[in-house]
Amino acid sequence: MTHENTTGMTRRALLGAFAATAITAAPTYSNAAGFLRGSGDIRRLRMYSGRTGERIDMIYWIEGDYIKDAVQEVNHFMRDWRTDDVKNMDLRTVDIMAAAHNLLDVDEPYMLLSGYRSPKTNAMLRSRSGGVAKNSLHMKGQAADLRLSTRSVSQMARAAVACRGGGVGKYSGSNFVHMDCGVVRSWGG
């Protein structure tokens, strides 16, 4: 499964973020390239939903290939829990989430606050809050709102920004970080 770069995020930038996390785990930096070649290349996603009680902890990518069944599970997990609508999540967003998690060096799974949002759900949330975009990337399956109890919003945002893969919003008052695979930008406080 491949995804074209339509928003400025390159495969090389994401691979660099994953490589950086692997290098930090290497016993020495002098032979980092050899370490990366020998370690195998995997991507893992760990999340739970306070709304549904569901948990996910899986490897969804191995040695350059997305695992179809794992991706389908991610799509179901990140569904609009209000309507039960499922959308294929843009795997660039999933990769940003996984890379940022690796950079944070934490065992705690993300708490998923919002993944895919149906247009109906997005309209309802917009009517309640001025902070919800009319054409939210959540409706395209390209965004996620995440929280960690062991890391601050600032720490999470810095890790996501370091991936240079898309948008990163800090919502300190609500204690979550928005990550998406749209244009590289950041906002919030």
Short mmCIF file of C-alpha atoms in Angstrom, two decimals:
data_model
loop_
_atom_site.label_atom_id
_atom_site.label_comp_id
_atom_site.label_asym_id
_atom_site.label_seq_id
_atom_site.Cartn_x
_atom_site.Cartn_y
_atom_site.Cartn_z
CA MET A 1 0.00 0.00 0.00
CA THR A 2 1.60 3.25 -1.06
CA HIS A 3 0.55 6.81 -0.47
CA GLU A 4 1.46 9.70 -2.72
CA ASN A 5 2.91 12.81 -1.15
CA THR A 6 0.30 15.50 -1.74
CA THR A 7 0.90 17.68 1.30
CA GLY A 8 4.63 18.20 1.50
CA MET A 9 5.42 15.24 3.75
CA THR A 10 8.02 13.01 2.22
CA ARG A 11 8.55 9.35 2.82
CA ARG A 12 12.20 10.23 3.46
CA ALA A 13 11.24 12.66 6.27
CA LEU A 14 9.11 10.02 7.98
CA LEU A 15 11.75 7.33 7.56
CA GLY A 16 14.23 9.79 9.04
CA ALA A 17 12.01 10.21 12.08
CA PHE A 18 11.81 6.44 12.53
CA ALA A 19 15.55 6.10 11.97
CA ALA A 20 16.21 8.78 14.58
CA THR A 21 14.19 6.85 17.13
CA ALA A 22 16.03 3.64 16.30
CA ILE A 23 19.40 5.38 16.50
CA THR A 24 18.63 6.69 19.98
CA ALA A 25 18.10 3.10 21.04
CA ALA A 26 21.41 1.97 19.53
CA PRO A 27 24.13 1.03 22.03
CA THR A 28 26.64 3.22 20.17
CA TYR A 29 26.31 5.81 17.43
CA SER A 30 29.49 4.85 15.59
CA ASN A 31 27.82 1.95 13.81
CA ALA A 32 24.26 3.29 13.62
CA ALA A 33 23.71 2.36 9.96
CA GLY A 34 24.71 -1.24 10.69
CA PHE A 35 22.46 -1.26 13.74
CA LEU A 36 19.50 -0.14 11.66
CA ARG A 37 20.14 -2.72 8.94
CA GLY A 38 20.33 -5.54 11.46
CA SER A 39 17.40 -4.55 13.62
CA GLY A 40 14.61 -5.04 11.14
CA ASP A 41 12.18 -2.26 10.43
CA ILE A 42 8.83 -2.30 12.20
CA ARG A 43 6.20 0.26 13.16
CA ARG A 44 4.00 -0.26 16.18
CA LEU A 45 0.91 1.55 17.37
CA ARG A 46 -0.40 1.48 20.95
CA MET A 47 -3.62 3.26 21.88
CA TYR A 48 -6.72 2.99 23.97
CA SER A 49 -10.09 4.70 23.82
CA GLY A 50 -11.69 6.05 26.95
CA ARG A 51 -14.98 6.25 25.04
CA THR A 52 -15.22 2.62 23.88
CA GLY A 53 -12.86 0.91 26.32
CA GLU A 54 -11.01 -0.65 23.38
CA ARG A 55 -7.24 -1.07 23.21
CA ILE A 56 -4.91 -1.63 20.32
CA ASP A 57 -1.26 -2.70 20.47
CA MET A 58 0.06 -3.92 17.18
CA ILE A 59 2.77 -3.90 14.61
CA TYR A 60 1.17 -2.51 11.47
CA TRP A 61 4.23 -2.21 9.19
CA ILE A 62 7.19 -4.53 8.68
CA GLU A 63 10.19 -4.10 6.41
CA GLY A 64 8.50 -1.62 4.07
CA ASP A 65 5.04 -3.17 3.92
CA TYR A 66 1.83 -2.27 5.69
CA ILE A 67 0.04 -5.28 7.17
CA LYS A 68 -3.45 -5.25 5.66
CA ASP A 69 -5.28 -6.85 8.62
CA ALA A 70 -3.51 -4.58 11.11
CA VAL A 71 -4.38 -1.49 9.06
CA GLN A 72 -8.03 -2.56 8.98
CA GLU A 73 -7.95 -2.91 12.76
CA VAL A 74 -6.45 0.58 13.09
CA ASN A 75 -9.20 1.96 10.83
CA HIS A 76 -11.89 0.32 12.96
CA PHE A 77 -10.28 1.49 16.20
CA MET A 78 -10.02 5.09 14.97
CA ARG A 79 -13.65 5.17 13.76
CA ASP A 80 -16.16 7.84 14.70
CA TRP A 81 -17.37 6.32 17.97
CA ARG A 82 -20.49 8.49 17.95
CA THR A 83 -21.81 7.12 14.64
CA ASP A 84 -19.71 3.93 14.35
CA ASP A 85 -18.65 5.06 10.85
CA VAL A 86 -15.28 3.69 9.73
CA LYS A 87 -12.97 5.42 7.26
CA ASN A 88 -9.61 4.32 5.93
CA MET A 89 -7.17 6.40 7.91
CA ASP A 90 -4.38 8.06 5.97
CA LEU A 91 -1.38 5.97 6.94
CA ARG A 92 0.86 9.02 6.89
CA THR A 93 -0.97 10.20 10.02
CA VAL A 94 -0.58 6.78 11.63
CA ASP A 95 3.13 6.89 10.81
CA ILE A 96 3.48 10.35 12.38
CA MET A 97 1.71 9.13 15.51
CA ALA A 98 3.97 6.07 15.77
CA ALA A 99 7.17 8.03 15.10
CA ALA A 100 6.26 10.70 17.68
CA HIS A 101 5.47 7.96 20.22
CA ASN A 102 8.90 6.41 19.58
CA LEU A 103 10.60 9.78 20.06
CA LEU A 104 8.85 10.19 23.41
CA ASP A 105 10.40 6.92 24.65
CA VAL A 106 7.29 5.96 26.62
CA ASP A 107 5.56 2.62 27.20
CA GLU A 108 2.18 4.23 27.87
CA PRO A 109 -0.28 3.91 24.97
CA TYR A 110 -1.84 7.01 23.49
CA MET A 111 -5.36 7.83 24.60
CA LEU A 112 -7.27 8.47 21.37
CA LEU A 113 -9.72 11.32 21.81
CA SER A 114 -10.67 11.69 18.16
CA GLY A 115 -9.64 9.95 14.95
CA TYR A 116 -12.06 9.86 12.03
CA ARG A 117 -15.06 12.17 12.37
CA SER A 118 -18.13 11.85 10.19
CA PRO A 119 -19.44 15.10 8.70
CA LYS A 120 -22.42 14.80 11.07
CA THR A 121 -20.16 14.56 14.13
CA ASN A 122 -17.92 17.37 12.90
CA ALA A 123 -20.94 19.65 12.39
CA MET A 124 -22.22 18.85 15.89
CA LEU A 125 -18.79 19.59 17.44
CA ARG A 126 -18.52 22.83 15.41
CA SER A 127 -21.85 23.98 16.79
CA ARG A 128 -20.45 23.55 20.33
CA SER A 129 -16.93 24.91 19.84
CA GLY A 130 -15.22 27.54 17.72
CA GLY A 131 -12.06 25.42 17.62
CA VAL A 132 -13.44 22.79 15.22
CA ALA A 133 -12.58 23.38 11.55
CA LYS A 134 -15.38 23.27 9.00
CA ASN A 135 -13.26 21.16 6.65
CA SER A 136 -11.44 19.27 9.40
CA LEU A 137 -8.83 16.73 8.34
CA HIS A 138 -10.53 14.39 10.83
CA MET A 139 -13.32 14.01 8.23
CA LYS A 140 -10.76 12.77 5.69
CA GLY A 141 -9.20 10.28 8.10
CA GLN A 142 -6.05 12.39 8.18
CA ALA A 143 -5.95 13.56 11.82
CA ALA A 144 -5.94 12.33 15.39
CA ASP A 145 -6.25 14.01 18.80
CA LEU A 146 -4.10 12.24 21.38
CA ARG A 147 -3.15 12.40 25.03
CA LEU A 148 -0.51 10.82 27.28
CA SER A 149 -0.65 11.07 31.06
CA THR A 150 3.14 10.69 31.43
CA ARG A 151 4.11 13.38 28.92
CA SER A 152 3.07 17.02 28.69
CA VAL A 153 1.28 18.53 25.74
CA SER A 154 4.49 20.45 24.97
CA GLN A 155 6.59 17.27 24.99
CA MET A 156 4.13 15.47 22.72
CA ALA A 157 3.93 18.44 20.35
CA ARG A 158 7.73 18.74 20.13
CA ALA A 159 7.99 15.04 19.21
CA ALA A 160 5.30 15.39 16.52
CA VAL A 161 6.88 18.58 15.12
CA ALA A 162 10.24 16.77 14.95
CA CYS A 163 8.68 14.31 12.50
CA ARG A 164 8.16 17.19 10.04
CA GLY A 165 5.18 15.32 8.63
CA GLY A 166 2.14 17.56 9.00
CA GLY A 167 0.15 19.73 11.33
CA VAL A 168 0.62 19.74 15.08
CA GLY A 169 -1.78 21.55 17.39
CA LYS A 170 -1.18 22.05 21.11
CA TYR A 171 -4.34 22.20 23.21
CA SER A 172 -2.88 22.64 26.68
CA GLY A 173 -6.20 23.69 28.24
CA SER A 174 -7.79 20.43 27.10
CA ASN A 175 -4.60 18.38 27.54
CA PHE A 176 -4.24 16.90 24.06
CA VAL A 177 -2.21 17.20 20.87
CA HIS A 178 -3.62 17.17 17.36
CA MET A 179 -1.49 15.39 14.72
CA ASP A 180 -2.29 15.31 11.03
CA CYS A 181 -0.63 14.64 7.68
CA GLY A 182 -1.68 17.96 6.15
CA VAL A 183 0.59 20.89 5.43
CA VAL A 184 3.48 21.16 7.90
CA ARG A 185 2.45 23.78 10.45
CA SER A 186 1.95 24.16 14.20
CA TRP A 187 -0.37 26.17 16.45
CA GLY A 188 -1.70 26.46 19.98
CA GLY A 189 -0.31 26.92 23.38
#
